[in-house]
Coordinates of N, CA and C in Angstrom, one line a residue:
X7 N 5.7 5.4 6.9 CA 6.8 6.1 6.4 C 7.7 4.8 6.5
X8 N 7.5 4.1 7.2 CA 8.7 3.2 7.7 C 8.7 1.7 5.9
X9 N 7.6 1.6 6.1 CA 6.8 0.9 4.4 C 8.0 1.6 3.4
X10 N 8.1 2.7 3.2 CA 8.3 3.6 2.2 C 9.9 3.6 2.2
X11 N 10.3 3.7 3.1 CA 11.9 3.6 3.3 C 12.1 2.2 3.1
X12 N 11.0 0.8 3.5 CA 11.8 -0.2 3.3 C 11.5 -0.6 1.6
X13 N 10.8 -0.2 0.8 CA 10.4 -0.3 -0.1 C 11.4 0.5 -1.4
X14 N 12.0 1.5 -1.0 CA 12.7 2.2 -1.6 C 14.4 1.7 -1.8
X15 N 14.2 1.1 -0.3 CA 15.6 0.2 -0.5 C 15.7 -1.8 -1.0
X16 N 14.1 -1.8 -1.0 CA 14.1 -3.0 -1.6 C 14.5 -2.8 -3.2
X17 N 13.8 -1.6 -3.8 CA 14.1 -1.5 -5.4 C 15.5 -1.3 -5.2
X18 N 15.7 -1.1 -4.5 CA 17.4 -0.4 -4.4 C 18.2 -1.8 -4.7
X19 N 17.8 -2.4 -4.0 CA 18.6 -4.0 -4.0 C 20.1 -4.1 -2.7
X20 N 18.9 -2.5 -1.4 CA 20.0 -2.2 -0.5 C 19.6 -2.9 0.8
X21 N 18.3 -3.4 1.0 CA 17.5 -3.2 2.1 C 18.8 -4.4 3.5
X22 N 19.2 -5.4 2.7 CA 20.2 -6.0 3.4 C 21.2 -5.1 4.1
X23 N 22.1 -4.1 3.5 CA 22.7 -2.9 4.3 C 22.1 -2.8 5.7
X24 N 21.1 -2.4 5.8 CA 20.7 -1.7 7.2 C 19.5 -2.7 7.7
X25 N 19.8 -3.1 8.7 CA 19.4 -4.0 9.7 C 18.1 -3.8 10.3
X26 N 18.0 -2.0 11.2 CA 17.3 -1.8 11.5 C 16.3 -0.7 10.4
X27 N 15.2 -0.6 11.4 CA 14.1 0.1 10.2 C 14.6 2.0 10.8
X28 N 15.0 2.4 11.5 CA 15.4 3.7 11.5 C 16.7 4.0 10.5
X29 N 17.6 3.3 10.5 CA 18.4 3.0 9.8 C 18.2 3.4 8.2
X30 N 17.1 2.5 8.0 CA 16.8 2.6 6.7 C 16.2 3.7 6.1
X31 N 15.6 4.5 6.9 CA 15.0 6.2 7.0 C 16.1 6.9 6.6
X32 N 17.0 7.0 7.2 CA 18.1 7.5 7.3 C 19.0 7.6 6.2
X33 N 19.3 6.4 5.8 CA 19.4 6.3 4.4 C 19.2 6.8 3.2
X34 N 17.3 6.5 3.5 CA 16.6 7.5 2.0 C 16.6 8.7 2.5
X35 N 17.0 9.2 3.5 CA 17.6 10.8 4.0 C 18.4 10.8 3.0
X36 N 19.7 10.1 3.5 CA 20.5 10.6 2.8 C 21.2 10.4 1.6
X37 N 20.3 9.4 1.0 CA 20.7 9.7 -0.4 C 19.4 10.7 -1.1
X38 N 19.3 11.4 -0.6 CA 18.2 12.7 -0.9 C 16.8 12.2 -1.4
X39 N 16.3 10.9 -1.8 CA 15.5 10.7 -2.3 C 14.2 11.0 -1.2
X40 N 14.0 11.2 0.3 CA 13.2 11.6 0.7 C 13.8 12.2 1.9
X41 N 13.7 13.5 2.1 CA 14.2 14.8 3.7 C 13.2 14.8 4.4
X42 N 13.5 14.0 5.8 CA 12.0 14.6 6.6 C 12.6 15.4 7.6
X43 N 11.9 16.3 7.8 CA 12.0 17.1 8.9 C 12.5 16.8 10.6
X44 N 13.1 18.0 10.8 CA 13.8 17.8 12.1 C 12.7 17.1 13.4
X45 N 11.6 17.6 13.4 CA 10.1 17.0 14.5 C 9.4 16.0 13.9
X46 N 10.4 15.1 12.6 CA 9.4 13.8 12.1 C 9.8 12.7 12.6
X47 N 9.3 11.9 13.4 CA 9.7 10.4 13.6 C 8.8 9.8 12.4
X48 N 10.2 9.1 11.5 CA 9.5 8.0 10.2 C 8.5 7.1 10.7
X49 N 8.9 6.4 11.8 CA 8.8 4.9 12.0 C 7.6 5.0 12.4
X50 N 6.6 6.0 12.9 CA 5.4 6.0 13.2 C 4.1 7.1 12.6
X51 N 4.8 7.7 11.3 CA 4.4 8.6 10.4 C 3.5 7.9 9.4
X52 N 2.4 8.4 9.2 CA 1.5 7.7 7.6 C 2.1 8.5 6.9
X53 N 2.1 7.6 5.6 CA 2.9 8.1 3.7 C 1.4 8.3 3.2
X54 N 1.8 9.6 3.2 CA 1.0 10.5 2.5 C 1.3 10.7 0.8
X55 N 0.7 10.9 0.1 CA 0.2 11.2 -1.1 C 1.8 11.9 -1.9
X56 N 1.9 13.0 -1.0 CA 3.0 13.9 -1.6 C 4.2 13.2 -1.1
X57 N 4.7 12.4 -0.3 CA 5.7 12.1 0.2 C 5.6 10.8 -0.8
X58 N 5.0 9.9 -1.0 CA 5.5 9.0 -2.0 C 5.8 9.2 -3.2
X59 N 4.3 9.9 -3.7 CA 4.7 10.5 -5.5 C 6.2 11.5 -5.4
X60 N 7.2 11.9 -4.6 CA 8.4 13.0 -3.7 C 9.2 11.4 -4.1
X61 N 9.2 10.7 -3.1 CA 10.5 9.6 -3.0 C 10.6 8.6 -4.1
X62 N 9.1 8.6 -4.5 CA 9.2 7.6 -6.3 C 9.9 8.4 -7.1
X63 N 9.5 9.6 -7.8 CA 10.4 10.1 -8.5 C 11.7 10.4 -8.2
X64 N 12.1 10.9 -6.9 CA 13.6 10.5 -7.0 C 13.8 9.4 -7.2
X65 N 13.5 8.3 -5.9 CA 14.1 6.9 -6.1 C 14.5 7.0 -7.5
X66 N 13.7 6.5 -8.4 CA 14.1 6.1 -9.8 C 14.5 7.6 -11.0
X67 N 15.0 8.5 -10.4 CA 14.7 9.6 -11.3 C 14.3 10.1 -12.3
X68 N 12.6 10.2 -12.2 CA 12.0 10.2 -13.1 C 11.8 11.7 -13.5
X69 N 11.1 11.9 -14.6 CA 10.8 13.4 -15.2 C 10.1 14.2 -14.1
X70 N 10.5 15.8 -14.0 CA 9.9 16.5 -13.2 C 9.6 17.7 -13.6
X71 N 8.4 18.1 -12.8 CA 7.8 19.5 -13.1 C 8.8 20.4 -12.9
X72 N 8.8 21.6 -13.7 CA 9.3 22.7 -13.8 C 9.6 22.8 -11.9
X73 N 8.3 22.9 -11.6 CA 8.0 23.9 -10.3 C 8.4 22.3 -8.7
X74 N 8.3 21.4 -9.7 CA 8.8 20.4 -8.6 C 10.1 20.4 -8.1
X75 N 11.0 20.6 -9.5 CA 12.4 20.6 -9.7 C 13.1 21.9 -9.0
X76 N 12.3 23.0 -9.0 CA 12.9 24.4 -8.4 C 12.9 24.2 -6.8
X77 N 11.3 23.8 -6.9 CA 10.9 24.1 -4.7 C 11.1 22.9 -3.8
X78 N 10.9 21.7 -4.3 CA 11.0 20.2 -4.3 C 9.5 20.1 -2.7
X79 N 8.8 20.7 -3.6 CA 7.5 21.0 -2.7 C 6.8 19.8 -3.0
X80 N 6.1 18.7 -2.4 CA 5.1 17.3 -2.3 C 4.2 17.8 -2.9
X81 N 3.5 18.7 -3.0 CA 2.2 19.5 -3.7 C 2.7 19.7 -5.0
X82 N 3.9 19.9 -5.8 CA 4.2 19.6 -7.3 C 4.9 18.2 -7.4
X83 N 4.9 17.7 -6.0 CA 5.8 16.1 -6.5 C 4.3 15.7 -7.0
X84 N 3.0 16.1 -6.5 CA 1.9 15.1 -6.8 C 1.3 15.4 -8.1
X85 N 2.0 16.4 -8.5 CA 1.7 17.2 -9.9 C 1.9 16.1 -11.0
X86 N 3.3 16.2 -10.4 CA 4.5 15.6 -12.0 C 3.7 13.6 -11.7
X87 N 3.5 13.5 -10.4 CA 3.4 12.3 -10.4 C 1.8 11.7 -11.3
X88 N 1.3 12.7 -11.2 CA 0.0 12.4 -12.2 C 0.4 12.5 -13.5
X89 N 0.9 13.4 -13.6 CA 1.6 13.4 -15.0 C 2.2 11.8 -15.5
X90 N 2.8 11.4 -14.4 CA 3.7 9.9 -14.9 C 2.8 8.6 -15.2
X91 N 1.5 9.2 -14.1 CA 0.6 8.1 -14.0 C 1.0 7.3 -13.2
X92 N 1.1 7.7 -11.5 CA 1.5 7.3 -10.7 C 0.6 7.2 -9.6
X93 N 0.1 8.3 -9.8 CA -1.5 8.1 -9.1 C -2.7 9.1 -9.4
X94 N -3.9 8.9 -9.4 CA -4.8 9.3 -9.6 C -4.4 10.7 -10.6
X95 N -5.4 11.6 -11.0 CA -5.8 12.6 -11.2 C -6.5 12.9 -9.8
X96 N -6.3 14.5 -9.4 CA -7.1 14.9 -8.4 C -6.3 15.2 -7.4
X97 N -5.2 13.7 -7.4 CA -5.1 13.4 -5.7 C -4.6 14.4 -4.9
X98 N -4.7 14.9 -3.7 CA -4.5 15.9 -2.3 C -3.0 15.4 -1.8
X99 N -2.5 16.5 -1.7 CA -0.6 15.9 -1.6 C -1.0 15.3 -0.2
X100 N -1.5 15.7 0.9 CA -1.9 15.3 2.0 C -2.8 13.8 2.6
X101 N -3.0 13.2 1.4 CA -4.1 12.3 1.2 C -2.8 11.2 2.0
X102 N -3.4 10.0 3.0 CA -2.6 9.3 3.5 C -3.7 7.8 2.7
X103 N -1.7 7.8 2.3 CA -2.2 6.4 1.5 C -2.3 4.7 2.1
X104 N -2.6 3.8 1.6 CA -3.0 2.3 2.2 C -2.0 1.8 1.6
X105 N -1.3 0.7 2.1 CA -0.5 0.1 1.3 C 0.1 -0.9 0.5
X106 N -1.3 -0.5 -0.5 CA -1.5 -1.0 -1.5 C -1.4 0.0 -2.3
X107 N -1.8 1.1 -2.0 CA -1.3 2.6 -2.6 C -0.1 2.9 -3.0
X108 N 0.6 2.6 -2.0 CA 2.0 2.7 -1.8 C 2.7 1.8 -2.4
X109 N 2.6 0.8 -2.8 CA 3.2 -0.5 -3.6 C 3.1 -0.2 -5.0
X110 N 1.2 0.1 -5.6 CA 1.5 0.1 -7.0 C 2.0 1.9 -7.1
X111 N 2.8 3.0 -6.7 CA 3.4 4.0 -6.6 C 4.8 3.7 -7.2
X112 N 5.2 2.8 -6.2 CA 6.6 2.2 -6.6 C 6.9 1.9 -7.3
X113 N 5.6 0.8 -7.8 CA 5.9 -0.3 -8.8 C 5.6 0.9 -10.3
X114 N 4.8 1.2 -10.4 CA 5.1 1.9 -11.6 C 5.8 2.9 -11.7
X115 N 6.1 3.3 -10.8 CA 7.5 4.4 -10.9 C 8.6 3.5 -11.5
X116 N 9.1 2.0 -11.0 CA 9.7 1.4 -11.0 C 9.9 0.9 -12.6
X117 N 8.7 0.7 -12.9 CA 8.5 -0.3 -14.2 C 8.8 1.1 -15.0
X118 N 8.4 2.0 -15.0 CA 8.7 3.1 -15.7 C 10.4 3.6 -16.1
X119 N 11.1 3.2 -15.0 CA 12.6 3.8 -14.9 C 13.3 2.5 -15.5
X120 N 12.7 0.9 -15.5 CA 13.3 0.2 -16.6 C 13.2 0.4 -17.9
X121 N 12.2 1.1 -18.2 CA 11.6 1.4 -19.5 C 12.8 2.8 -20.2
X122 N 13.2 3.6 -19.1 CA 13.5 4.8 -19.4 C 15.6 4.2 -19.7
X123 N 15.3 3.2 -18.7 CA 16.8 2.9 -18.8 C 17.1 2.1 -20.7
X124 N 16.0 1.4 -21.1 CA 16.4 1.2 -22.6 C 16.4 2.1 -23.2
X125 N 16.0 2.7 -23.5 CA 15.5 4.0 -24.6 C 17.2 3.9 -24.8
X126 N 17.4 4.5 -26.2 CA 18.6 5.1 -27.0 C 19.7 4.1 -26.9
X127 N 19.1 2.5 -26.3 CA 20.3 1.7 -26.5 C 20.6 1.3 -28.5
X128 N 21.6 0.9 -28.6 CA 21.6 0.0 -30.0 C 20.6 -1.8 -29.9
X129 N 20.2 -1.1 -31.3 CA 19.2 -2.7 -31.5 C 20.1 -3.5 -32.6
X130 N 19.8 -4.3 -32.9 CA 20.7 -5.1 -33.8 C 19.3 -5.5 -34.4
X131 N 19.6 -4.9 -35.8 CA 18.2 -4.8 -36.7 C 18.3 -6.2 -37.4
X132 N 19.4 -7.3 -37.2 CA 19.1 -8.6 -38.1 C 18.8 -9.7 -37.2
X133 N 18.8 -9.1 -35.7 CA 18.2 -10.3 -34.8 C 17.0 -11.3 -35.4
X134 N 16.0 -10.1 -35.6 CA 14.7 -11.3 -35.4 C 15.1 -12.1 -36.9
X135 N 15.9 -11.8 -37.8 CA 16.2 -12.7 -38.7 C 17.3 -13.5 -38.3
X136 N 17.3 -14.2 -37.5 CA 18.3 -14.4 -37.2 C 20.1 -14.7 -37.0
X137 N 20.1 -13.7 -37.4 CA 22.3 -13.5 -37.5 C 22.3 -12.3 -36.7
X138 N 23.4 -11.9 -36.4 CA 24.0 -10.3 -36.1 C 24.3 -9.5 -37.2
X139 N 24.4 -9.7 -38.2 CA 24.9 -8.8 -39.4 C 24.3 -9.6 -40.5
X140 N 24.2 -8.2 -41.3 CA 24.3 -8.9 -42.8 C 24.9 -9.8 -43.8
X141 N 26.0 -10.3 -43.3 CA 27.0 -11.2 -43.7 C 26.0 -12.3 -43.0
X142 N 26.2 -12.6 -42.2 CA 25.6 -13.6 -41.4 C 23.9 -14.3 -42.0
X143 N 23.2 -13.3 -42.4 CA 22.3 -13.3 -42.9 C 22.3 -14.3 -44.4
X144 N 23.2 -13.1 -45.1 CA 23.6 -13.3 -46.6 C 24.0 -14.9 -46.8
X145 N 25.1 -15.1 -45.6 CA 25.5 -16.9 -45.9 C 24.4 -18.0 -45.8
X146 N 23.7 -17.4 -44.4 CA 22.4 -18.4 -44.5 C 21.5 -18.9 -45.5
X147 N 21.5 -17.4 -46.5 CA 20.4 -17.6 -47.1 C 21.0 -17.8 -48.7
X148 N 22.6 -18.1 -48.6 CA 23.4 -18.8 -50.0 C 23.1 -20.9 -49.1
X149 N 23.4 -20.8 -47.9 CA 23.3 -21.5 -48.0 C 22.1 -22.5 -47.8
X150 N 20.6 -21.8 -47.7 CA 19.7 -22.2 -47.7 C 19.1 -22.3 -49.0
X151 N 19.7 -22.1 -50.4 CA 19.5 -21.9 -51.7 C 20.1 -23.2 -52.3
X152 N 21.6 -23.0 -51.6 CA 22.0 -24.3 -52.3 C 21.8 -25.7 -52.3
X153 N 21.5 -25.8 -50.8 CA 20.9 -27.1 -49.8 C 19.4 -27.3 -50.2
X154 N 18.9 -26.2 -50.4 CA 17.6 -26.1 -49.9 C 17.0 -26.4 -48.7
X155 N 17.9 -26.3 -47.6 CA 17.3 -26.4 -46.3 C 17.5 -25.5 -45.6
X156 N 16.6 -25.3 -44.9 CA 16.1 -23.9 -43.9 C 17.1 -23.5 -43.0
X157 N 18.0 -22.7 -42.6 CA 19.6 -22.8 -41.8 C 18.8 -22.4 -40.2
X158 N 19.6 -23.3 -39.4 CA 19.5 -22.9 -38.1 C 19.8 -21.6 -37.4
X159 N 18.6 -21.3 -36.9 CA 18.8 -20.1 -36.1 C 19.9 -20.4 -35.0
X160 N 20.4 -18.5 -34.8 CA 21.5 -18.8 -33.6 C 20.6 -18.6 -31.9
X161 N 21.2 -19.5 -31.4 CA 20.5 -19.5 -29.9 C 21.1 -18.6 -29.0
X162 N 20.7 -17.8 -28.0 CA 21.0 -17.4 -27.0 C 21.4 -18.4 -25.8

């Protein structure tokens, strides 16, 4: 679980805020990404598919199934993770993960969160044509027809 806490904070850009491993897991719990039970010792606990699924979905604000949102159980978190493509189908929530599997879950979740953040943002339809407005494109067209030379594109 120590690795899970580290990955969450690395992806959030907060790793340097918490120099001790124990404080990192406390921060993950405080941010309600993954809550540990009273008897849990996060620094020596193995990471399960349920724990990783729950933490990845909560950390990145990904879509939750109704039952996972309602109960917060790891079993339902794995079902949501299967739907999102974070884990393979029929993954048991108690399956212990390797480091590679853990990283893959969080990498896919991070990529999905990045894609989700770009949804519904306004797109400039004139940009592929080298301008920011119809007027700019029209001026470039007129200049090209007058001079016979191709207009220069706007550089970013």
